[in-house]
Phi, psi and omega in degrees: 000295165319296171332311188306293168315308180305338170294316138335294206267311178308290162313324185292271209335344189255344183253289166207185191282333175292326174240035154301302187270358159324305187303358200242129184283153185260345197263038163139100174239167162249133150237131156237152169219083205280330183318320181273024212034034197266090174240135190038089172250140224187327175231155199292347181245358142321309200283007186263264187003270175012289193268329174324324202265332187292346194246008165309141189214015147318120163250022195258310204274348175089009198263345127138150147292128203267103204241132179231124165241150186278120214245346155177164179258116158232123203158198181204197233260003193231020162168153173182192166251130167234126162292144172206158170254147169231130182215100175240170212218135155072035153232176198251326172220109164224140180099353199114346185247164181288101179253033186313114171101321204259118188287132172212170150186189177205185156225146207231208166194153202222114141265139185225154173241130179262146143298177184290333170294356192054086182214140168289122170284321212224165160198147158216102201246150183209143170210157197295090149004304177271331177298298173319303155352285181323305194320312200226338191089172014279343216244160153228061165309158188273155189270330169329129157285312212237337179103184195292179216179107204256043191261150180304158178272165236263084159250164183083013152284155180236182185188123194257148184263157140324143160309283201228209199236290180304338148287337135297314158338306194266352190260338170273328167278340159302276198309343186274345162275001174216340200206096175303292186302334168281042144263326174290290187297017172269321194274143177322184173263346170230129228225173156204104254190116174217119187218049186165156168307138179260120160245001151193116174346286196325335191228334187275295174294150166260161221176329185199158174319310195285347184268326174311282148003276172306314183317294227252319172316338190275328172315290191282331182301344184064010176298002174201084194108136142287064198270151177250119194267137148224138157302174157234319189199168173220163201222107195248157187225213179236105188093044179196135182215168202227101166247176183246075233228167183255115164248169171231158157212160198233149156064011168274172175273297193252133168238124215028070184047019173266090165357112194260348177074054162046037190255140194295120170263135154260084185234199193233142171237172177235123172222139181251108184226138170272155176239167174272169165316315206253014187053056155244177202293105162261003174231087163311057172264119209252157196192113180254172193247072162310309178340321177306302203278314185278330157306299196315301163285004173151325197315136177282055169283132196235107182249069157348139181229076172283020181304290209292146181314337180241045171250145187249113173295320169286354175265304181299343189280313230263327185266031195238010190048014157318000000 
């Protein structure tokens, strides 16, 4: 049922911001797209604004033709997740940088929660960052958060099912900042793990221990750093959950291969996990809200909050040397 709707939400974006927001109950939503600092957005004519650029249909103006495809649905008709590719065309500035000429895109994910109407309640969408960066410049960050990475694959984990949704949260956020293995032992025995854009399965899904190991491994071993996972919150559906967490990391050199000058890093992530019968992971998607981390080292990124009602777009257009 859903794929179907995401495909719908997907298509309103091409048509206009109104009937974007059909789609959404007015008489009470949540929206965020923390890439863009789009956080608890709540009233309908932020979200008509919001959505006005995606449904351009100028390809002269720079705000660019929007193409979004849907890359799988997991859930049911009252929460889920939807995958997606973004590929847009004939635009001239995003994020702040010139990206006039230059083919970019990423891939993100939406979790949306329904009402009994099937109308969107809740939404929270993330998409990979640094892939756009690669795209464009001035930086190429990296898909490695910590760099290569020679850790064993994880044996000798054990695994208790969770309570609740937030004590899975903190028991995935521990292991995964300190104990590969007891991190191995959450995921099922046949797993799928996505934590960047894919551009080829072979190297990109994660699949088995030894590839967890390369991905990941570099987080607990601490070779480059001491990052620290807190849930903030969990959004649980049935045989699924959306959490929401906080890192920190200390004492790296680098992050995804950007010179960090010893600075104590902060940002927020998204990870969405399906479960098995026996509640260990059989889907991953993981999404970090790099943007933050990358203003803190230098990237001229820019997130404008053209939402709000009183920003004037022609003063920004104008310092951007539009």
């Amino acid at each position: 049922m859903h794929y179907n709707f995401g495909i719908e939400w997907l298509k309103a974006f091409r048509e206009s911001a109104e009937k974007v927001c059909a789609l959404y109950d007015r008489d009470g939503f949540v929206f965020e797209d923390v890439m863009l600092d789009q956080h608890n957005i709540t009233d309908y004519g932020d979200l008509l604004r919001n959505f006005a650029p995606y449904a351009n249909k100028d390809p002269e103006n720079g705000v660019g033709i929007h193409n979004f495809r849907i890359r799988s649905y997991t859930g049911d008709r009252r929460s889920g997740l939807l995958r997606w590719e973004w590929f847009p065309e004939h635009a001239g500035s995003f994020l702040g940088l010139d990206v006039a000429g230059k083919p970019f895109g990423t891939q993100g994910h939406t979790f949306h929660q329904y009402n009994e109407q099937g109308l969107i309640v809740r939404e929270s969408s993330w998409w990979d960052a640094a892939a756009v960066l690669r795209a464009v410049g001035p930086v190429s960050p990296t898909k490695s958060l910590t760099g290569k990475t020679s850790i064993a694959s994880p044996e000798g984990g054990t695994f208790t099912r969770a309570g609740s949704g937030m004590e899975h949260a903190q028991r995935w956020c521990d292991a995964l900042g300190n104990d590969l293995a007891a991190l191995r032992a959450m995921y099922s025995d046949w797993f799928t793990l996505e934590w960047t854009v894919v551009d080829d399965h072979e190297q990109d899904t994660v699949t088995d221990s030894d590839m967890l190991a390369n991905a990941l491994g570099g987080i607990s071993s601490k070779e480059n750093g001491t990052y620290t996972f807190t849930p903030r919150e969990v959004f649980e559906g049935n045989g699924h959950q959306l959490t929401h967490w906080t890192v920190t990391i200390e004492g790296a050199t680098t992050f995804r291969g950007l010179p960090t000058g010893g600075k104590t890093l902060t940002t927020i992530g998204s990870t969405f996990h399906e479960f098995d019968s026996e509640g260990r992971i059989l889907l991953e998607s993981t999404i970090w809200e790099d943007n933050t981390i990358f203003v803190e080292l230098g990237v001229p990124i820019l997130r404008p909050h053209y939402w709000e009602a009183d920003f004037d777009m022609e003063a920004f257009v104008a310092s951007l040397g539009g």
